[in-house]
mmCIF file with all atom_site columns, C-alpha atoms and ligand atoms in Angstrom:
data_model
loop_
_atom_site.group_PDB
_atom_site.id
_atom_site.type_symbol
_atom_site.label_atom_id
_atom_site.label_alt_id
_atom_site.label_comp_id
_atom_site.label_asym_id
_atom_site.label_entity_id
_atom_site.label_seq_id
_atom_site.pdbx_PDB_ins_code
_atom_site.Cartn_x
_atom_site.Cartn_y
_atom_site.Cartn_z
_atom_site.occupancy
_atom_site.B_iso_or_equiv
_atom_site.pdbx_formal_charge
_atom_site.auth_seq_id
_atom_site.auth_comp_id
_atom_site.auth_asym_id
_atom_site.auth_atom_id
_atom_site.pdbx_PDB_model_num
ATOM   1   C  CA  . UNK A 1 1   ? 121.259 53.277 69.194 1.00 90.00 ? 1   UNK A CA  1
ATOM   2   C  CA  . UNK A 1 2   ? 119.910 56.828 68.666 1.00 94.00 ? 2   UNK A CA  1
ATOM   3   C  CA  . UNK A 1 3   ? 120.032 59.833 70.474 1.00 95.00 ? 3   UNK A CA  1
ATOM   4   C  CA  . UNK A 1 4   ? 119.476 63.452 69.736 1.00 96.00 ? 4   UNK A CA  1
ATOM   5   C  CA  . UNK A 1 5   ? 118.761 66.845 71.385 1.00 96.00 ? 5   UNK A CA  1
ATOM   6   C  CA  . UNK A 1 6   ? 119.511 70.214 72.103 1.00 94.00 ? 6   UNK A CA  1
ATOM   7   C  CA  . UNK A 1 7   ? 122.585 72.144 74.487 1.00 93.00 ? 7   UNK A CA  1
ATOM   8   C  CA  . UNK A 1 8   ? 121.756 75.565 74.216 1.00 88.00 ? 8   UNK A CA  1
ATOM   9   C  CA  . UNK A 1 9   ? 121.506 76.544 70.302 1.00 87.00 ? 9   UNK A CA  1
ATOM   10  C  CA  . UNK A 1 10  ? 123.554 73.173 69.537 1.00 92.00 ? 10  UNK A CA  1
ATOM   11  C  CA  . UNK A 1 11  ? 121.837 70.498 68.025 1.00 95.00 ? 11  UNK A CA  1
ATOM   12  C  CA  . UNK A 1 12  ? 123.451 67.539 68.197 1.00 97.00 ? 12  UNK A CA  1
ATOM   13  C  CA  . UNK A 1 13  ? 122.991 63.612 67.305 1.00 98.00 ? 13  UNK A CA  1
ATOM   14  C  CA  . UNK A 1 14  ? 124.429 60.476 67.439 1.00 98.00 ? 14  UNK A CA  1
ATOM   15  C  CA  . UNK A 1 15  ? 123.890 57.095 66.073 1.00 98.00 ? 15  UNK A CA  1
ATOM   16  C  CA  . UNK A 1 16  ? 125.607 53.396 66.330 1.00 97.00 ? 16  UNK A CA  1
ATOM   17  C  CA  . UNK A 1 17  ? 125.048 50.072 66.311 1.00 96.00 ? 17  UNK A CA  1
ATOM   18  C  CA  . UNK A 1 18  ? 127.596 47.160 67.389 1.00 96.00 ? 18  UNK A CA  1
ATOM   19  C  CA  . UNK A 1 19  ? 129.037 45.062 64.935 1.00 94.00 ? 19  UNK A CA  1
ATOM   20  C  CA  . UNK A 1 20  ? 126.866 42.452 63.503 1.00 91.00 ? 20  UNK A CA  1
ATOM   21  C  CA  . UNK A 1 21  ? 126.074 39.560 65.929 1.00 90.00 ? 21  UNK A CA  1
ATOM   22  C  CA  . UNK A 1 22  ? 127.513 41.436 69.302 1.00 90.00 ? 22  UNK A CA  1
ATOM   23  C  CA  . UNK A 1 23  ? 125.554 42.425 71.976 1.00 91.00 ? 23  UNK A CA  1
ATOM   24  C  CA  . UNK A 1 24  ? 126.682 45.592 72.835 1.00 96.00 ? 24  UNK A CA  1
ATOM   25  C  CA  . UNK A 1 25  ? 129.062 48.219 70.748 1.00 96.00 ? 25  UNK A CA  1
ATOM   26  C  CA  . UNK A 1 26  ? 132.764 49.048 71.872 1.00 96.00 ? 26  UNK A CA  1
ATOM   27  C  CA  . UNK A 1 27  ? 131.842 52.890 70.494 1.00 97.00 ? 27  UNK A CA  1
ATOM   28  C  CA  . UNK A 1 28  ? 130.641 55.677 72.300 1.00 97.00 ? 28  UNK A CA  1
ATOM   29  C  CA  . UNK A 1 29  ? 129.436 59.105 71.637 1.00 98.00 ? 29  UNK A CA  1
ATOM   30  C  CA  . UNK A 1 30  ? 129.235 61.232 74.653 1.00 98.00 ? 30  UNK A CA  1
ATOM   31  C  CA  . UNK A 1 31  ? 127.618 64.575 74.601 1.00 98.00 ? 31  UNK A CA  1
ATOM   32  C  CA  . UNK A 1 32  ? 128.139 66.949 77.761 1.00 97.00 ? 32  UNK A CA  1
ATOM   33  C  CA  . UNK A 1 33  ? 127.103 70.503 78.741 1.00 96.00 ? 33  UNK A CA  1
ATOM   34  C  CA  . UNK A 1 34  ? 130.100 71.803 79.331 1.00 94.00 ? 34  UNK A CA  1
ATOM   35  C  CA  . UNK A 1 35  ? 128.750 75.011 80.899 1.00 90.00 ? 35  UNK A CA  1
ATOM   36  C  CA  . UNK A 1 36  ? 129.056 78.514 79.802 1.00 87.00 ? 36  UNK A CA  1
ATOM   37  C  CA  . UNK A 1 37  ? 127.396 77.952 76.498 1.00 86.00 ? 37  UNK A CA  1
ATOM   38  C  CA  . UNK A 1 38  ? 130.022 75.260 75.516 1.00 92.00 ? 38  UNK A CA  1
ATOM   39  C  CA  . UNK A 1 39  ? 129.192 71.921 74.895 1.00 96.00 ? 39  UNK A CA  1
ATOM   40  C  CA  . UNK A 1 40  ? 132.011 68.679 74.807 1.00 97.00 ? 40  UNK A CA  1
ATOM   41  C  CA  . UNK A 1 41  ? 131.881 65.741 72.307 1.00 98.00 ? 41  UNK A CA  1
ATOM   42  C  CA  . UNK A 1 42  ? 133.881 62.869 72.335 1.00 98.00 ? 42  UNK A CA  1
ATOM   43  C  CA  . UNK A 1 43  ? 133.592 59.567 70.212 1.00 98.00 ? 43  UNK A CA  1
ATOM   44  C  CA  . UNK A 1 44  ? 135.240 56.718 71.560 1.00 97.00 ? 44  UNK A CA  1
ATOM   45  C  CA  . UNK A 1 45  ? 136.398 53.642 70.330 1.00 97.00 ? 45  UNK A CA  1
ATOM   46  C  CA  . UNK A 1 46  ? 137.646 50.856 72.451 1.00 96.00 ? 46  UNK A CA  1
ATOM   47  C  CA  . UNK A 1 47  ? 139.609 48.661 71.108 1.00 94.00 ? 47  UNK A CA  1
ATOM   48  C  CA  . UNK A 1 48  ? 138.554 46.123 69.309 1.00 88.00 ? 48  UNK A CA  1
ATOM   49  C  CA  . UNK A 1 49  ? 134.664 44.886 69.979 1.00 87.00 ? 49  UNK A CA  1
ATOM   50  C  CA  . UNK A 1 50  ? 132.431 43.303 72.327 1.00 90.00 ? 50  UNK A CA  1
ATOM   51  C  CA  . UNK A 1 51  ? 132.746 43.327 76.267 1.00 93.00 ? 51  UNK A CA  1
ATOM   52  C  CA  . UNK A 1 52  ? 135.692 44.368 76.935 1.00 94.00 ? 52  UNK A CA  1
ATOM   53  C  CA  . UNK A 1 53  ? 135.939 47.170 74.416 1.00 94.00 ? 53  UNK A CA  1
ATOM   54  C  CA  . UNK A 1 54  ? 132.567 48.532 75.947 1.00 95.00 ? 54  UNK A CA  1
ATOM   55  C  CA  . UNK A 1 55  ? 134.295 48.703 79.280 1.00 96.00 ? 55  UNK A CA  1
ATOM   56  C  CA  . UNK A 1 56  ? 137.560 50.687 78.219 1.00 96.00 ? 56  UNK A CA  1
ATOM   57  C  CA  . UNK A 1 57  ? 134.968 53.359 76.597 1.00 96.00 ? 57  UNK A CA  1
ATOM   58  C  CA  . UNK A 1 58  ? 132.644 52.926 79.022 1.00 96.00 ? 58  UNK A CA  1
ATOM   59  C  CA  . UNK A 1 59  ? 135.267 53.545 81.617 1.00 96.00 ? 59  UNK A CA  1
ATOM   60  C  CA  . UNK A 1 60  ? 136.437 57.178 79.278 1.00 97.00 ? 60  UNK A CA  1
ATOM   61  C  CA  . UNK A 1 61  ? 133.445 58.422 79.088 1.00 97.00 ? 61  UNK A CA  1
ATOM   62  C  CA  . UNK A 1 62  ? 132.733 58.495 82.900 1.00 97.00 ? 62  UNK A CA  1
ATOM   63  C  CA  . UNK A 1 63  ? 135.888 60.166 83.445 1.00 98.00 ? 63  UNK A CA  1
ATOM   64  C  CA  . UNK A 1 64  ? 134.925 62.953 81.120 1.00 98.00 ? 64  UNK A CA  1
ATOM   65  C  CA  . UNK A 1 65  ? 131.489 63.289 82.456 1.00 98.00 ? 65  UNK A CA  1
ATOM   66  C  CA  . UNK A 1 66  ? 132.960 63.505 86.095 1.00 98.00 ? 66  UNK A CA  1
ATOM   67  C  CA  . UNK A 1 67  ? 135.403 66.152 84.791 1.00 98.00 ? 67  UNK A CA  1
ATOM   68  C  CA  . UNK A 1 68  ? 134.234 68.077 81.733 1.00 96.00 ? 68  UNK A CA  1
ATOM   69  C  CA  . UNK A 1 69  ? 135.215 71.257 82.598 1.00 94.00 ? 69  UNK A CA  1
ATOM   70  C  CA  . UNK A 1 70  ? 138.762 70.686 82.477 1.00 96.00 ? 70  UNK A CA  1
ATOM   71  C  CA  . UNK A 1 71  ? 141.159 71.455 78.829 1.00 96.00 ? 71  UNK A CA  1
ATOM   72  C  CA  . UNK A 1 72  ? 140.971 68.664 75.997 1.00 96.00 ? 72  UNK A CA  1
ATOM   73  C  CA  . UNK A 1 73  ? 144.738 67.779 77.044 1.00 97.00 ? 73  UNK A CA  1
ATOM   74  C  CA  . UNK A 1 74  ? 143.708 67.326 80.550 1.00 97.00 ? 74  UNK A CA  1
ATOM   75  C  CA  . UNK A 1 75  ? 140.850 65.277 79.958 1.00 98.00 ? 75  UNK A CA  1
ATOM   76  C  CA  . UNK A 1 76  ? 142.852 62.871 77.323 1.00 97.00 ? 76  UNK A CA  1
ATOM   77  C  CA  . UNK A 1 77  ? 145.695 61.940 80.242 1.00 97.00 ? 77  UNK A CA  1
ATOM   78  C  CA  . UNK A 1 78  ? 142.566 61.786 82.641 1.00 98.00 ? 78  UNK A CA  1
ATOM   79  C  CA  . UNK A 1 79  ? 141.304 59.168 80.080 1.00 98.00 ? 79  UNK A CA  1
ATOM   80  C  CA  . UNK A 1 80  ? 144.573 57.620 79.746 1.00 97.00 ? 80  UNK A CA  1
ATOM   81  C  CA  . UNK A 1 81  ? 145.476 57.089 83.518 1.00 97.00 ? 81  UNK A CA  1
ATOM   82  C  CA  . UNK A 1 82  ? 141.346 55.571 84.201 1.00 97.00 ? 82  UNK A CA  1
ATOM   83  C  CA  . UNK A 1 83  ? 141.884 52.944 81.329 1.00 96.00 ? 83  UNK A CA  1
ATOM   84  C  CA  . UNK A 1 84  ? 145.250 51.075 82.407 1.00 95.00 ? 84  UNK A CA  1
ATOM   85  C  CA  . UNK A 1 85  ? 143.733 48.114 82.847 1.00 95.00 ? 85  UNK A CA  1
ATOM   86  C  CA  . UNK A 1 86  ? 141.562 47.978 80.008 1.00 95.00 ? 86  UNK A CA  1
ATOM   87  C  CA  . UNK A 1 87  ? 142.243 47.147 76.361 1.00 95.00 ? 87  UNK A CA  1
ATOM   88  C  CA  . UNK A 1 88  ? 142.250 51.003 75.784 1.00 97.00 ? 88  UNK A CA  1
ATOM   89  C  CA  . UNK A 1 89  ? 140.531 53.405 73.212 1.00 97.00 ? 89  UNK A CA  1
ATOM   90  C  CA  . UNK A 1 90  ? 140.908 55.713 70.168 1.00 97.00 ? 90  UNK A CA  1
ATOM   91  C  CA  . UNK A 1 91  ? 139.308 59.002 71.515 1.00 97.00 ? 91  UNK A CA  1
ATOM   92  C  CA  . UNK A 1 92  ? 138.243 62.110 69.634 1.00 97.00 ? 92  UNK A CA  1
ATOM   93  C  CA  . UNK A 1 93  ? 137.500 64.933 72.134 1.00 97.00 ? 93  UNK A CA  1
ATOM   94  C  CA  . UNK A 1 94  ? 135.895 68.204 70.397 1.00 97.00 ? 94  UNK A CA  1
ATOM   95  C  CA  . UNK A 1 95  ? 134.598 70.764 72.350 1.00 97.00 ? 95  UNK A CA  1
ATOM   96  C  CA  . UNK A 1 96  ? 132.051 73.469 70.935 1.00 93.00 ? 96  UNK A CA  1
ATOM   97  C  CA  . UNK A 1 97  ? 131.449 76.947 71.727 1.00 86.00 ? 97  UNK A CA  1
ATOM   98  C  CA  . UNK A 1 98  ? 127.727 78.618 71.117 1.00 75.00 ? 98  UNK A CA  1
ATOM   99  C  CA  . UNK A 1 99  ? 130.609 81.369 69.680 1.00 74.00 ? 99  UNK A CA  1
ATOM   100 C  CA  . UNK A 1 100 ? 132.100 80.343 66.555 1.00 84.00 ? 100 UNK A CA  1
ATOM   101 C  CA  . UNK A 1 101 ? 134.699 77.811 67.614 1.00 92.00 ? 101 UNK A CA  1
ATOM   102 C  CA  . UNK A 1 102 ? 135.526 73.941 67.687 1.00 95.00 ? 102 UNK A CA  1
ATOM   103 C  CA  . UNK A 1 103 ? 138.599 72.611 69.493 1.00 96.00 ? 103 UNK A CA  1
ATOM   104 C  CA  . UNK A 1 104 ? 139.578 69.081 69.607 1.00 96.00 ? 104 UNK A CA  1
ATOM   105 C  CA  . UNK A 1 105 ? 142.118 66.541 70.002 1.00 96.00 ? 105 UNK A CA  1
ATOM   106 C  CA  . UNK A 1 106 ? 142.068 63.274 68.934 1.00 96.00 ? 106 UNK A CA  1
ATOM   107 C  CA  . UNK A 1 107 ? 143.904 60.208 69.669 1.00 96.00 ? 107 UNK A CA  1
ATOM   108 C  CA  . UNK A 1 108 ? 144.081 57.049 67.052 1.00 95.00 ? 108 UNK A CA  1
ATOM   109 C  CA  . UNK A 1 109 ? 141.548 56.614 64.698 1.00 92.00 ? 109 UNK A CA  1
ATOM   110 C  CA  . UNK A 1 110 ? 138.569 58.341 65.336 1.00 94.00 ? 110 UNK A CA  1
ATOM   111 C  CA  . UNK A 1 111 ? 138.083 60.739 62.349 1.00 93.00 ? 111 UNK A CA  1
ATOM   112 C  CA  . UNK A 1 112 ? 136.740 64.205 62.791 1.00 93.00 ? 112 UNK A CA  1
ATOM   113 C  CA  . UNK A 1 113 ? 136.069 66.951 60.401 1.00 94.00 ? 113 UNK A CA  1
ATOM   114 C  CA  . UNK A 1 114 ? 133.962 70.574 60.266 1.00 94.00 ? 114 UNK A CA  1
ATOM   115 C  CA  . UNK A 1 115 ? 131.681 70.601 57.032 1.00 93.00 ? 115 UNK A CA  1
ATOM   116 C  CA  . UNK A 1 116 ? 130.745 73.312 55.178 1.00 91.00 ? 116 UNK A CA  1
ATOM   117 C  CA  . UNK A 1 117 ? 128.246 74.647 52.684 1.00 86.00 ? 117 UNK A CA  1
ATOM   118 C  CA  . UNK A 1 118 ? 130.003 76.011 49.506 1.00 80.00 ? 118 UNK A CA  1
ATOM   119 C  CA  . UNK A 1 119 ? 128.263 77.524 46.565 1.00 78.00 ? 119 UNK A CA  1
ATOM   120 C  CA  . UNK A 1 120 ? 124.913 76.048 45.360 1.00 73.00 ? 120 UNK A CA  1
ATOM   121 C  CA  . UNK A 1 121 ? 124.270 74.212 47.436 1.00 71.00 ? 121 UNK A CA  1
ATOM   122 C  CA  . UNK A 1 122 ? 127.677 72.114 47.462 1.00 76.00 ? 122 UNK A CA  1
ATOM   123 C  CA  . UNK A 1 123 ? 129.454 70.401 50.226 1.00 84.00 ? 123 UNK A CA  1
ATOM   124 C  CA  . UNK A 1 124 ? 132.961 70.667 51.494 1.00 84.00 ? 124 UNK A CA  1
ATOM   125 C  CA  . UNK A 1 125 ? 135.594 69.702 54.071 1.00 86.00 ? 125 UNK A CA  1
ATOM   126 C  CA  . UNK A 1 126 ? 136.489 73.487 55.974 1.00 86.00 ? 126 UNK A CA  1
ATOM   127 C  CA  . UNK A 1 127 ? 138.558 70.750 58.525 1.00 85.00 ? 127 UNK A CA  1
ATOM   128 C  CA  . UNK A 1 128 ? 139.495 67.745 59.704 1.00 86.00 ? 128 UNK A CA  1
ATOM   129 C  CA  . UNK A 1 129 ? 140.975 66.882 63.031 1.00 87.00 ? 129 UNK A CA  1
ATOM   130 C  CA  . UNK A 1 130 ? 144.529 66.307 63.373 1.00 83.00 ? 130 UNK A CA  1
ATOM   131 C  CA  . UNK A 1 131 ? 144.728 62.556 64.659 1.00 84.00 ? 131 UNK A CA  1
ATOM   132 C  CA  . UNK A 1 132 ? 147.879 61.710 66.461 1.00 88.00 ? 132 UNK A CA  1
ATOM   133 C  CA  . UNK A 1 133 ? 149.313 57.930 66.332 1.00 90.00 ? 133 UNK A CA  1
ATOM   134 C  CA  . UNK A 1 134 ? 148.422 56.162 69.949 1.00 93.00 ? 134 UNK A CA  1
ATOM   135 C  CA  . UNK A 1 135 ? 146.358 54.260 72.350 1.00 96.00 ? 135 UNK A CA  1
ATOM   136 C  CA  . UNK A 1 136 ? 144.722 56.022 74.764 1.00 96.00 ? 136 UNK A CA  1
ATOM   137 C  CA  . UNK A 1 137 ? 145.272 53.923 78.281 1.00 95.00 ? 137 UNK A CA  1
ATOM   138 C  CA  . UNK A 1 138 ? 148.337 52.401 76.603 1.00 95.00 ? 138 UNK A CA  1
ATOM   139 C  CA  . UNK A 1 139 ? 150.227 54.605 74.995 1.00 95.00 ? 139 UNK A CA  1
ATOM   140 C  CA  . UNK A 1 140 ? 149.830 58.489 74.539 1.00 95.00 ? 140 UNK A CA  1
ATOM   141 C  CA  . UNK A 1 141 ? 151.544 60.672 72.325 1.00 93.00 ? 141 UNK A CA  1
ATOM   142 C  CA  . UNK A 1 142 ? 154.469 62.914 74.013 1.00 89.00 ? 142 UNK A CA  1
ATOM   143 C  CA  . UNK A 1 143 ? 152.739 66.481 72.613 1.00 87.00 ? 143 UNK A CA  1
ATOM   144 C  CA  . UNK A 1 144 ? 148.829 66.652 73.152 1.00 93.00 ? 144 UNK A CA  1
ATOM   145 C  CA  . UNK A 1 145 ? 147.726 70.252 71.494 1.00 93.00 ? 145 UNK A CA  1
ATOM   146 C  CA  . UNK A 1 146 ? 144.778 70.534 70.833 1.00 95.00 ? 146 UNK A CA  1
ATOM   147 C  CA  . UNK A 1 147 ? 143.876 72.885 67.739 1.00 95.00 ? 147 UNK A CA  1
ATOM   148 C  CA  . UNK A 1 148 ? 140.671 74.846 66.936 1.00 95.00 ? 148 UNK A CA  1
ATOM   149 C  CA  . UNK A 1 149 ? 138.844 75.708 63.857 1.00 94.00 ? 149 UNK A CA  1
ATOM   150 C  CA  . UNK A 1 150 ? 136.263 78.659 62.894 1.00 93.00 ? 150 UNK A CA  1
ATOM   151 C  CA  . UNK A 1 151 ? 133.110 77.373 62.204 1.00 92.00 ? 151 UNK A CA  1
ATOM   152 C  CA  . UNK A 1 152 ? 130.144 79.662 61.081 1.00 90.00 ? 152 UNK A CA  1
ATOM   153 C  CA  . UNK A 1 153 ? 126.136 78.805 61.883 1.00 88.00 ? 153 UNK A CA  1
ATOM   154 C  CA  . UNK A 1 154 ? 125.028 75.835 59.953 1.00 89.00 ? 154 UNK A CA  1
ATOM   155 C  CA  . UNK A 1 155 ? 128.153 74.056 59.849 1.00 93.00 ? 155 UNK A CA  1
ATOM   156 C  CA  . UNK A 1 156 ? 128.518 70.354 60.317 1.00 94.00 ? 156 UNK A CA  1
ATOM   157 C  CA  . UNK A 1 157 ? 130.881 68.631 62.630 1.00 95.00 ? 157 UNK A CA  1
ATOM   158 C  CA  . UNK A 1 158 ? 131.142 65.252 62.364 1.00 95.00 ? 158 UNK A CA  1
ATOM   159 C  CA  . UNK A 1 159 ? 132.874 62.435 64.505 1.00 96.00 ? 159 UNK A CA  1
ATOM   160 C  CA  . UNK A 1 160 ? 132.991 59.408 63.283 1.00 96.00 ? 160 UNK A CA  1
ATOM   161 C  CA  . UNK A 1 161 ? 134.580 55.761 64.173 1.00 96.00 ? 161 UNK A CA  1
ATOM   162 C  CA  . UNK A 1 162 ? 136.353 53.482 61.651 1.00 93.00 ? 162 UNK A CA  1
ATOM   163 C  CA  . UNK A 1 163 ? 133.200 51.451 61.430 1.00 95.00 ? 163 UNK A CA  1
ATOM   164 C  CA  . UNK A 1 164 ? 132.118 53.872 59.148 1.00 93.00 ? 164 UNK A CA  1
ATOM   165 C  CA  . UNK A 1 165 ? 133.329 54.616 55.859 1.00 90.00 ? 165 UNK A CA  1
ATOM   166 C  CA  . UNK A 1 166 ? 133.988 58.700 55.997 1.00 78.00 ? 166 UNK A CA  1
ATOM   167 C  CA  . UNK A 1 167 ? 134.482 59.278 52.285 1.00 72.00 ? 167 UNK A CA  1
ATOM   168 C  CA  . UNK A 1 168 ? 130.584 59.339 52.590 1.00 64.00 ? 168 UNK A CA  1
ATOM   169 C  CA  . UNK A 1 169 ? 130.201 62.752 54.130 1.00 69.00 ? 169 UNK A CA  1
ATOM   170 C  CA  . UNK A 1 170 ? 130.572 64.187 50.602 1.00 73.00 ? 170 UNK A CA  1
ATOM   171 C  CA  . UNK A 1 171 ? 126.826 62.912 50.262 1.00 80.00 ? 171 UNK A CA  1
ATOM   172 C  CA  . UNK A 1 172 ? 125.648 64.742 53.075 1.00 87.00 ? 172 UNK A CA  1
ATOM   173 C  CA  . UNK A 1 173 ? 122.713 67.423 53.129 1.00 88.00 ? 173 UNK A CA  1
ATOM   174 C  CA  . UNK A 1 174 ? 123.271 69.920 55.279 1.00 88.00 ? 174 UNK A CA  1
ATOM   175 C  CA  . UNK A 1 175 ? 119.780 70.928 55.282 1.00 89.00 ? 175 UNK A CA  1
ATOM   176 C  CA  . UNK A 1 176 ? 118.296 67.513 56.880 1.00 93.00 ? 176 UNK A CA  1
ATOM   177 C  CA  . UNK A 1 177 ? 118.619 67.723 60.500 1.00 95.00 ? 177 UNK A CA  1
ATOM   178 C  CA  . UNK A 1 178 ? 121.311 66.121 62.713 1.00 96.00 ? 178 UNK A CA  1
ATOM   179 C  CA  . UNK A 1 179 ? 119.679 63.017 63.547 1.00 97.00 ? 179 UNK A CA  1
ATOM   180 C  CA  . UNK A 1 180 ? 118.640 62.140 60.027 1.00 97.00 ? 180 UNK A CA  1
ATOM   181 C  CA  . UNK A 1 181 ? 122.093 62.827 58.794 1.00 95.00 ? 181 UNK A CA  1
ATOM   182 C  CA  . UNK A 1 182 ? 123.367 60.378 61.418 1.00 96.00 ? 182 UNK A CA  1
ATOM   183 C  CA  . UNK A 1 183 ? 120.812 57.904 60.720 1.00 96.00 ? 183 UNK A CA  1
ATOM   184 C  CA  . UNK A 1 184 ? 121.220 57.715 57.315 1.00 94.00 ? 184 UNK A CA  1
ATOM   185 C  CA  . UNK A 1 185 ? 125.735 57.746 57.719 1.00 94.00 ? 185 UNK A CA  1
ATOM   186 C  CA  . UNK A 1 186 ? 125.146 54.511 60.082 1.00 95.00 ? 186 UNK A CA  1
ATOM   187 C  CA  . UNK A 1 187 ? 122.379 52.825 57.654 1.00 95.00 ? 187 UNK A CA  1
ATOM   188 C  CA  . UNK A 1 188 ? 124.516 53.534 54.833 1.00 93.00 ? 188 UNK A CA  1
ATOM   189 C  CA  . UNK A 1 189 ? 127.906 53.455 55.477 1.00 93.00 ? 189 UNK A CA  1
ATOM   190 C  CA  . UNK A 1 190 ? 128.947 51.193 58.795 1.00 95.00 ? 190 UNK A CA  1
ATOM   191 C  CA  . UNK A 1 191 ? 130.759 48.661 57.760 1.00 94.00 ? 191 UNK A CA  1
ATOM   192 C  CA  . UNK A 1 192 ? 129.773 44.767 58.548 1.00 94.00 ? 192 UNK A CA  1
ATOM   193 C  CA  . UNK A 1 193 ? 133.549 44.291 60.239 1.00 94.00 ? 193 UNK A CA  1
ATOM   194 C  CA  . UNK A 1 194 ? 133.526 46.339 62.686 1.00 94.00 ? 194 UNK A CA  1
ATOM   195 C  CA  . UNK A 1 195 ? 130.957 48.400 65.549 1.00 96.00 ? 195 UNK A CA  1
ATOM   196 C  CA  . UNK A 1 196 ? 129.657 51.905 64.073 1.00 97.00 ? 196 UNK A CA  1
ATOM   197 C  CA  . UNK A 1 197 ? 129.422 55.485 65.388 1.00 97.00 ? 197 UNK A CA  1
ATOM   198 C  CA  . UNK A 1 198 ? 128.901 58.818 64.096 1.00 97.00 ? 198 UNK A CA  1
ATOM   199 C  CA  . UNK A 1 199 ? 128.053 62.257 65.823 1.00 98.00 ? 199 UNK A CA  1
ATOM   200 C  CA  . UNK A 1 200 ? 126.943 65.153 63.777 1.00 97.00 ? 200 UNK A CA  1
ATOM   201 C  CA  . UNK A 1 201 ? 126.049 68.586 66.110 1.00 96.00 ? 201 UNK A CA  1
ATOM   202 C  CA  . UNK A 1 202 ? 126.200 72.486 64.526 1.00 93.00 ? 202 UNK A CA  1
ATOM   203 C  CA  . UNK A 1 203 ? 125.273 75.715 66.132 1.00 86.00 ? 203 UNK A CA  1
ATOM   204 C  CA  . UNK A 1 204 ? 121.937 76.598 64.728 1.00 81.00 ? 204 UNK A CA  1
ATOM   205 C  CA  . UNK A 1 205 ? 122.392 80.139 64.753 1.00 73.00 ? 205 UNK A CA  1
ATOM   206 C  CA  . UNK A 1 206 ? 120.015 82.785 65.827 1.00 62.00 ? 206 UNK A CA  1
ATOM   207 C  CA  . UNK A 1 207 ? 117.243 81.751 62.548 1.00 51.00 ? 207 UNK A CA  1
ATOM   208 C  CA  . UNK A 1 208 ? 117.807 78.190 63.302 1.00 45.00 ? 208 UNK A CA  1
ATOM   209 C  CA  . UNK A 1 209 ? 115.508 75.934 65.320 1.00 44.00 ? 209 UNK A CA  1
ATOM   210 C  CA  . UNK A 1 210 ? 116.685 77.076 68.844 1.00 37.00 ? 210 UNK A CA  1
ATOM   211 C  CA  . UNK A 1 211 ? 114.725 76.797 71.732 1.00 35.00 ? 211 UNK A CA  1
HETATM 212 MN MN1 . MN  B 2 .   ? 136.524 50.396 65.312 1.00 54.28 ? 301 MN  B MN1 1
#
C-alpha cells in the first residue's frame, strides 16, 4: 500500500504492507485535514496481525476521522473507549501546523521522531516522540500530555510501526521526496515478522513544491 499527496504546503506519504502471507495489514496511517492549515497523523498498530488487528485500527481511525478537530488527549480516550471490544492498538497521534509546530502523543510502540538536516548535508534526530507504556482500548496511561516540537521547512517527521526497523532513518535523504523515502524505509527495512508502516510528511516551505 501507497499513498501520497498534498494538505496545504504539507506533503505527506505513507507506505505498508502486511506481514508476509496475510491478507490485509493490522497498521494504519491516517492522514486528515485538520482545518485551519493543520493537518493530523496518526499510525496505528493493532495488536498483533491479521483480521482482527485490522478491525481495532480500522475501528481508531474512524473515530479520528469523525472527530479530528478535537486535542490529541481527547482523541486518544475517544480511541480508547471505540476499541473495548477489540484486541486494541499502539497509536501515535501527531498533529502538524503549516506554522512551525508538531504535537503528538503516542501510546505503545509506535515510534515517532522529527528529522533534521545538519551540516553538509548530514542527518539527525531534532526529536522523538515520548511513547508512554499502554494499550490503547485496554489500558491507557493515567497522564496523556501531549508535547510539541519546533520544526523548521524541510524537516522530516516520521511515524513508524515496529515492523520496521527505525535505526534506518539515519540513511535517509532528505532531499528525495516523501513517497520515495517511504518506499524505500518499507522495501528496506520491514521486517518479515511482523506488518509494516511508515509515514514521512514536512512542510515544504514557501520555495518548496507547494501548490
Ligand atoms: Mn507491529
Amino acid at each position: 500500500m501507497h499513498e501520497d499527496g498534498f494538505i496545504g504546503r504539507i506533503e505527506w506519504a505513507v507506505a505498508g504492507r502486511a506481514l508476509p502471507g496475510q491478507q490485509v495489514s493490522g497498521d494504519r496511517g491516517v492522514v486528515l485535514d485538520a482545518g485551519g492549515g493543520t493537518v493530523l497523523f496518526a499510525v496505528l498498530d493493532g495488536l498483533g496481525h491479521g483480521a482482527a488487528a485490522a478491525d481495532a485500527a480500522d475501528r481508531a481511525a474512524r473515530v479520528l476521522s469523525e472527530n479530528r478537530a478535537e486535542p490529541l488527549d481527547v482523541l486518544m480516550v475517544l480511541c480508547h473507549r471505540a476499541m473495548a471490544d477489540t484486541r486494541g492498538a499502539a497509536i501515535s497521534l501527531a498533529l502538524f501546523d503549516e506554522g512551525d509546530t508538531v504535537r503528538w502523543l503516542g501510546v505503545g510502540n509506535v515510534e515517532s521522531q522529527v528529522l533534521t538536516a545538519g551540516p553538509a548535508g548530514s542527518l539527525r534526530v531534532h526529536a522523538t516522540v515520548l511513547l508512554t507504556a499502554g494499550i490503547v482500548g485496554y489500558r491507557l496511561p493515567a497522564n496523556l500530555q501531549p508535547q510539541s516540537v519546533a520544526v523548521r521547512p524541510g524537516d522530516l517527521l516520521l511515524m513508524s510501526t515496529d515492523g520496521i526497523v527505525t535505526e534506518s532513518a539515519s540513511a535517509i535523504d532528505l532531499s528525495k521526496s516523501t513517497a520515495e523515502i517511504t518506499a524505500e524505509m518499507l522495501a528496506r527495512h520491514a521486517k518479515d515478522t511482523d506488518d509494516a508502516l511508515v509515514l514521512a510528511a514536512r512542510h515544504r516551505g514557501a520555495g518548496g513544491a507547494a501548490r
